[in-house]
Coordinates of C-alpha atoms in Angstrom, one line a residue:
M1217 CA -66.5 117.7 -14.1
K1218 CA -69.5 119.2 -15.8
R1219 CA -70.8 122.4 -14.2
V1220 CA -74.6 122.4 -15.0
L1221 CA -75.6 125.9 -15.3
L1222 CA -78.6 127.3 -13.3
F1223 CA -80.8 128.0 -16.3
C1224 CA -80.5 124.7 -18.3
L1225 CA -84.2 124.4 -19.4
S1226 CA -86.3 121.9 -17.5
L1227 CA -83.4 119.5 -16.4
L1228 CA -80.8 121.5 -14.4
L1229 CA -78.7 118.9 -12.8
G1230 CA -77.8 115.6 -14.5
W1231 CA -76.5 113.8 -11.6
S1232 CA -76.8 109.9 -11.6
L1233 CA -78.2 107.9 -8.7
S1234 CA -75.5 106.5 -6.5
G1235 CA -75.5 104.1 -3.7
P1236 CA -78.2 101.4 -3.1
V1237 CA -80.8 101.3 -5.7
Q1238 CA -83.7 100.6 -3.5
M1239 CA -85.7 103.7 -4.3
A1240 CA -89.3 104.8 -4.8
S1241 CA -90.1 106.4 -8.2
V1242 CA -91.4 109.9 -8.0
P1243 CA -95.0 109.9 -9.3
Q1244 CA -95.8 111.6 -12.7
Q1245 CA -98.5 114.1 -13.0
Q1246 CA -100.2 112.3 -15.8
S1247 CA -99.8 108.8 -17.4
K1248 CA -99.0 108.2 -21.1
Q1249 CA -102.3 106.2 -21.4
E1250 CA -104.4 109.1 -19.8
T1251 CA -102.9 111.6 -22.2
F1252 CA -103.4 109.5 -25.2
R1253 CA -107.1 109.0 -24.2
N1254 CA -107.8 112.7 -24.3
P1255 CA -110.7 113.0 -26.6
A1256 CA -109.6 116.3 -28.0
M1257 CA -106.4 114.7 -29.5
E1258 CA -108.5 112.1 -31.4
D1259 CA -109.9 114.8 -33.8
Q1260 CA -106.6 116.4 -34.6
D1261 CA -104.8 116.2 -38.1
E1262 CA -101.7 114.1 -38.5
F1263 CA -99.3 117.0 -37.8
H1264 CA -100.8 117.9 -34.4
Q1265 CA -101.2 114.2 -33.5
A1266 CA -97.5 113.6 -34.2
L1267 CA -96.6 116.8 -32.2
N1268 CA -98.7 115.7 -29.2
N1269 CA -97.5 112.1 -29.3
G1270 CA -94.0 113.4 -29.3
R1271 CA -94.8 115.6 -26.1
V1272 CA -96.3 112.5 -24.4
L1273 CA -93.3 110.4 -25.1
M1274 CA -90.9 113.2 -24.0
H1275 CA -92.9 113.6 -20.7
D1276 CA -92.5 109.8 -20.2
G1277 CA -88.8 109.7 -21.0
D1278 CA -88.8 107.9 -24.3
V1279 CA -86.4 110.1 -26.0
D1280 CA -86.1 108.1 -29.2
G1281 CA -89.8 107.8 -29.6
A1282 CA -90.4 111.5 -28.9
V1283 CA -87.8 112.5 -31.5
K1284 CA -89.2 110.2 -34.1
E1285 CA -92.7 111.7 -33.6
F1286 CA -91.2 115.4 -33.6
R1287 CA -89.3 114.6 -36.9
K1288 CA -92.5 113.2 -38.4
A1289 CA -94.3 116.4 -37.5
A1290 CA -91.4 118.5 -39.0
G1291 CA -91.4 116.6 -42.2
L1292 CA -95.2 117.1 -42.5
K1293 CA -94.4 120.9 -42.5
N1294 CA -91.6 120.4 -45.0
G1295 CA -88.9 121.1 -42.3
Q1296 CA -90.4 124.5 -41.7
C1297 CA -91.4 123.9 -38.0
A1298 CA -89.4 125.7 -35.4
E1299 CA -91.6 124.2 -32.7
C1300 CA -90.7 120.6 -33.8
F1301 CA -87.0 121.3 -33.9
N1302 CA -87.2 123.0 -30.4
F1303 CA -89.0 119.9 -29.1
I1304 CA -86.3 117.7 -30.5
A1305 CA -83.5 119.8 -28.8
Q1306 CA -85.3 119.7 -25.5
S1307 CA -85.7 116.0 -25.8
Y1308 CA -82.0 115.4 -26.5
F1309 CA -81.0 117.8 -23.7
A1310 CA -83.1 116.1 -21.1
N1311 CA -81.4 112.9 -22.1
G1312 CA -77.9 114.6 -21.7
N1313 CA -77.3 114.4 -25.4
Y1314 CA -76.1 117.9 -25.6
K1315 CA -74.4 117.6 -29.0
D1316 CA -77.5 116.6 -30.8
A1317 CA -79.4 119.1 -28.6
A1318 CA -77.1 121.8 -30.0
I1319 CA -77.7 120.7 -33.7
A1320 CA -81.4 120.9 -33.1
Y1321 CA -81.3 124.2 -31.6
K1322 CA -79.3 125.6 -34.6
Q1323 CA -82.1 124.2 -36.9
T1324 CA -84.7 125.9 -34.8
I1325 CA -82.8 129.2 -34.9
A1326 CA -82.3 129.0 -38.5
L1327 CA -86.1 129.3 -38.9
K1328 CA -86.1 132.7 -37.1
P1329 CA -88.8 132.1 -34.6
D1330 CA -90.0 134.9 -32.1
N1331 CA -88.0 133.5 -29.3
E1332 CA -84.6 133.6 -30.9
A1333 CA -82.9 135.1 -27.9
E1334 CA -84.0 132.2 -25.6
L1335 CA -82.9 129.8 -28.2
N1336 CA -79.5 131.2 -28.5
N1337 CA -79.1 130.9 -24.7
A1338 CA -80.2 127.4 -24.8
L1339 CA -77.8 126.7 -27.7
G1340 CA -75.0 128.3 -25.6
V1341 CA -75.9 125.9 -22.7
S1342 CA -75.9 122.9 -24.8
I1343 CA -72.5 123.6 -26.3
Y1344 CA -71.1 124.5 -22.7
L1345 CA -72.2 121.2 -21.3
Q1346 CA -70.3 119.3 -23.9
N1347 CA -67.4 120.1 -21.7
D1348 CA -65.1 120.7 -24.7
K1349 CA -62.8 123.7 -24.5
K1350 CA -62.6 123.7 -28.3
T1351 CA -66.2 124.7 -28.7
L1352 CA -66.6 127.1 -25.8
E1353 CA -66.0 130.1 -28.0
E1354 CA -69.1 129.1 -29.9
A1355 CA -71.0 128.9 -26.7
V1356 CA -69.8 132.5 -25.8
A1357 CA -70.9 133.8 -29.3
A1358 CA -74.4 132.1 -28.7
F1359 CA -74.6 133.9 -25.4
N1360 CA -73.5 137.2 -26.7
R1361 CA -76.1 136.9 -29.6
A1362 CA -78.8 136.1 -27.0
I1363 CA -77.9 139.4 -25.1
E1364 CA -77.9 141.3 -28.3
L1365 CA -81.4 140.0 -29.5
S1366 CA -82.9 140.5 -26.1
G1367 CA -81.3 143.9 -25.7
G1368 CA -79.8 142.7 -22.3
K1369 CA -83.2 141.9 -20.9
L1370 CA -82.6 138.2 -20.8
V1371 CA -80.8 138.4 -17.5
K1372 CA -79.9 134.8 -17.0
V1373 CA -77.5 134.9 -20.0
Y1374 CA -75.0 137.1 -18.2
Y1375 CA -74.6 134.3 -15.6
N1376 CA -74.1 131.7 -18.3
L1377 CA -71.8 133.9 -20.4
G1378 CA -69.7 134.5 -17.2
Y1379 CA -69.1 130.9 -16.6
A1380 CA -68.2 130.2 -20.2
L1381 CA -65.7 133.0 -20.3
L1382 CA -64.1 131.9 -16.9
K1383 CA -63.9 128.3 -18.4
L1384 CA -61.8 129.8 -21.2
G1385 CA -59.6 131.5 -18.9
R1386 CA -60.8 135.1 -19.9
D1387 CA -61.2 136.0 -16.3
G1388 CA -61.6 139.8 -16.7
E1389 CA -64.5 139.5 -19.1
G1390 CA -66.1 136.6 -17.2
K1391 CA -66.1 138.6 -13.9
A1392 CA -67.4 141.6 -15.8
A1393 CA -70.3 139.4 -17.1
L1394 CA -71.1 138.1 -13.6
T1395 CA -70.8 141.5 -12.0
K1396 CA -73.4 142.7 -14.7
Y1397 CA -75.6 139.8 -13.7
L1398 CA -75.5 140.9 -10.0
E1399 CA -76.4 144.5 -11.1
V1400 CA -79.5 143.5 -13.0
D1401 CA -80.6 140.9 -10.6
P1402 CA -79.3 141.7 -7.1
G1403 CA -81.8 139.5 -5.4
T1404 CA -80.7 136.2 -7.2
N1405 CA -80.5 133.1 -5.2
T1406 CA -77.0 132.5 -6.6
A1407 CA -75.5 135.8 -5.3
T1408 CA -73.0 134.2 -2.9
E1409 CA -71.9 131.8 -5.6
V1410 CA -71.4 134.5 -8.1
R1411 CA -69.5 136.6 -5.6
A1412 CA -67.3 133.6 -4.8
L1413 CA -66.5 133.3 -8.5
I1414 CA -65.7 136.7 -9.0
A1415 CA -63.3 136.6 -6.1
N1416 CA -61.8 133.3 -7.2
P1417 CA -62.5 132.5 -10.9
R1418 CA -60.8 129.0 -10.5
M1419 CA -64.0 127.9 -8.6
V1420 CA -65.7 127.6 -11.9
N1421 CA -64.9 124.0 -12.0
E1422 CA -66.8 123.4 -8.7
R1423 CA -70.4 122.1 -8.6
F1424 CA -72.4 124.7 -6.8
A1425 CA -75.8 123.7 -5.4
P1426 CA -78.7 125.5 -7.2
G1427 CA -80.2 128.1 -5.0
F1428 CA -83.7 128.3 -4.0
K1429 CA -85.9 130.5 -1.8
V1430 CA -89.2 129.0 -0.6
K1431 CA -91.7 129.0 2.3
S1432 CA -91.1 126.1 4.7
F1433 CA -93.8 123.8 5.7
A1434 CA -93.9 125.6 9.1
G1435 CA -94.3 129.0 7.2
G1436 CA -90.9 130.7 7.6
D1437 CA -88.5 131.5 4.9
L1438 CA -86.3 128.6 3.7
S1439 CA -83.2 129.0 1.4
L1440 CA -79.8 127.6 0.9
E1441 CA -78.5 131.2 1.4
K1442 CA -79.9 131.3 4.8
Y1443 CA -77.6 128.4 5.9
R1444 CA -74.6 129.3 3.9
G1445 CA -71.6 128.6 6.3
R1446 CA -73.1 125.3 7.6
I1447 CA -73.1 121.8 6.2
V1448 CA -76.4 121.2 4.5
L1449 CA -78.1 117.9 3.8
L1450 CA -81.0 118.0 1.4
D1451 CA -83.2 115.0 2.1
F1452 CA -85.8 114.2 -0.7
W1453 CA -88.4 111.9 0.7
A1454 CA -92.2 111.3 1.1
T1455 CA -94.5 109.8 3.8
W1456 CA -95.7 107.3 1.1
C1457 CA -92.2 106.1 0.3
G1458 CA -91.5 102.9 2.2
P1459 CA -87.7 103.1 2.0
C1460 CA -87.9 106.7 3.2
R1461 CA -89.6 105.5 6.3
V1462 CA -87.2 102.8 6.8
E1463 CA -84.3 105.3 6.7
M1464 CA -86.0 107.9 8.9
P1465 CA -84.3 106.6 12.1
E1466 CA -80.9 107.0 10.4
T1467 CA -81.9 110.6 9.4
K1468 CA -83.1 111.4 12.9
N1469 CA -79.8 110.0 14.4
L1470 CA -77.8 112.4 12.1
W1471 CA -79.9 115.4 13.3
K1472 CA -79.4 114.3 16.9
K1473 CA -75.6 113.7 16.5
F1474 CA -74.7 116.8 14.3
G1475 CA -77.5 119.2 14.1
G1476 CA -76.8 122.7 15.3
D1477 CA -74.6 125.5 14.3
N1478 CA -72.5 123.5 11.9
F1479 CA -75.0 121.2 10.3
V1480 CA -78.6 121.3 9.1
I1481 CA -81.0 119.0 7.3
I1482 CA -83.6 120.4 5.0
G1483 CA -86.3 117.8 4.3
V1484 CA -87.9 118.2 0.8
S1485 CA -91.1 116.2 0.8
L1486 CA -92.7 115.1 -2.4
D1487 CA -96.0 114.5 -0.6
R1488 CA -99.3 115.6 -2.1
N1489 CA -101.2 115.5 1.1
A1490 CA -100.1 118.3 3.5
K1491 CA -102.2 116.7 6.3
A1492 CA -100.4 113.3 6.0
L1493 CA -97.0 115.1 6.2
E1494 CA -98.1 117.2 9.1
S1495 CA -99.3 114.1 11.0
Y1496 CA -96.1 112.2 10.2
L1497 CA -93.8 115.1 11.2
K1498 CA -95.7 115.3 14.6
K1499 CA -95.8 111.6 15.2
E1500 CA -92.1 111.1 14.5
E1501 CA -91.0 114.3 16.3
I1502 CA -89.2 115.6 13.3
G1503 CA -87.7 119.0 14.1
W1504 CA -85.5 120.0 11.2
P1505 CA -86.8 122.4 8.4
Q1506 CA -89.2 120.9 5.9
Y1507 CA -90.5 122.0 2.5
L1508 CA -93.6 120.5 0.8
D1509 CA -92.5 120.3 -2.9
E1510 CA -96.0 119.5 -4.2
G1511 CA -95.0 120.7 -7.8
G1512 CA -91.8 118.9 -7.7
D1513 CA -89.8 122.1 -8.5
I1514 CA -86.8 121.6 -6.2
A1515 CA -86.7 117.9 -7.1
R1516 CA -86.5 118.8 -10.8
L1517 CA -83.8 121.5 -10.0
Y1518 CA -81.7 118.8 -8.5
G1519 CA -82.4 116.2 -11.1
V1520 CA -84.1 113.9 -8.6
R1521 CA -85.6 110.7 -10.3
G1522 CA -86.3 108.6 -7.2
I1523 CA -86.5 108.7 -3.4
P1524 CA -85.0 108.6 -0.9
H1525 CA -82.3 110.9 -2.3
T1526 CA -79.7 113.0 -0.6
V1527 CA -77.4 115.9 -1.6
L1528 CA -74.7 116.9 0.8
I1529 CA -73.5 120.5 0.4
D1530 CA -70.6 122.0 2.1
Q1531 CA -70.3 125.4 3.9
N1532 CA -69.5 127.1 0.6
G1533 CA -72.5 125.9 -1.2
I1534 CA -70.6 123.2 -3.2
V1535 CA -72.1 119.9 -3.7
R1536 CA -69.8 117.3 -2.2
W1537 CA -71.9 114.0 -2.2
V1538 CA -75.0 112.8 -3.9
G1539 CA -77.2 109.8 -3.1
Y1540 CA -75.4 108.6 0.0
R1541 CA -77.3 107.1 2.8
G1542 CA -76.9 105.0 6.0
G1543 CA -73.4 104.8 7.5
K1544 CA -71.8 106.1 4.4
L1545 CA -73.6 109.3 4.6
E1546 CA -73.0 109.7 8.4
S1547 CA -69.2 109.3 7.6
K1548 CA -69.3 112.0 5.1
V1549 CA -71.3 114.3 7.2
E1550 CA -68.9 113.8 10.2
D1551 CA -65.9 114.5 7.9
L1552 CA -67.3 117.7 6.8
V1553 CA -68.6 118.8 10.1
N1554 CA -65.2 118.1 11.8
K1555 CA -63.3 120.0 9.0
L1556 CA -65.7 123.0 9.5
R1557 CA -65.2 122.9 13.3
K1558 CA -61.4 123.0 12.8
Q1559 CA -61.9 126.1 10.8
G1560 CA -63.8 127.8 13.5
G1561 CA -67.4 127.0 12.8
P1562 CA -69.9 128.6 10.4
T1563 CA -68.4 131.3 8.2
G1564 CA -71.4 132.6 6.2
Q1565 CA -73.8 133.6 8.9

């Protein structure tokens, strides 16, 4: 199973949607048509038009169209456009085509841009995600190059390097890289995960849930770390989502049946209207923690493309099930909660 690193550019988790496909699409910030009608774009030269067209197509998920435009822009610069190749790499990466992303990152790096350290890190991630042990040494080399070029200031690379080294079975070096990561970023949201890996390097093959730390809709601190030791259900939803409202009684039943010391639900609302959310929560008497993800940051972190969407996380912070709902979700929650109870309840408080 691919372990998607925490710092994988804009798309961090490439999980596919499973279960019933009755889902509401997450609204986009700006439509393709609105962007193309931007008057400022109409007066641009052919190169900038191609570059901007590529950005719009990439934003709308048309990878083939975006790459075509970026290659056109690169051709207009006689292949001397690091920005063009960087966008090509990002387009392929977002589509899960890590092999072609790596090739494009190499083309970008060859042009010696100012952000060479960041690009080497991105190259290493692209190679790592190909999940081929034969190329992991190349990923390690890219991460080490990123550390060298940044003078060790690109902190996230130590995390990525640690994972790659552990995957190679170089446990001593991997633990050293992860220890260094904790030293330079002791407040990281992934601290518990990293310590678990240092203690047991074989956990490198598990799928850890990306950490986050935000203010809840009610105003208190909200993080996965806060609930480590419990079973956590991330429920991505919105008041405007019909299927979400239909399923709310099932979610309320889960909370009533299992909520407490062993199980918590974290609602991640993709509403844009705080008053609408407040009104709905009050009307439905929803008491579990909520976060208003107006910018879609957590949704992107978890690769959410439609709602309702669920992510079930065990007491160790490992993702166990994605996209389950209804009776199937209840069964999985019950299994995890019962196992936790047999172990003596929460262990991470």
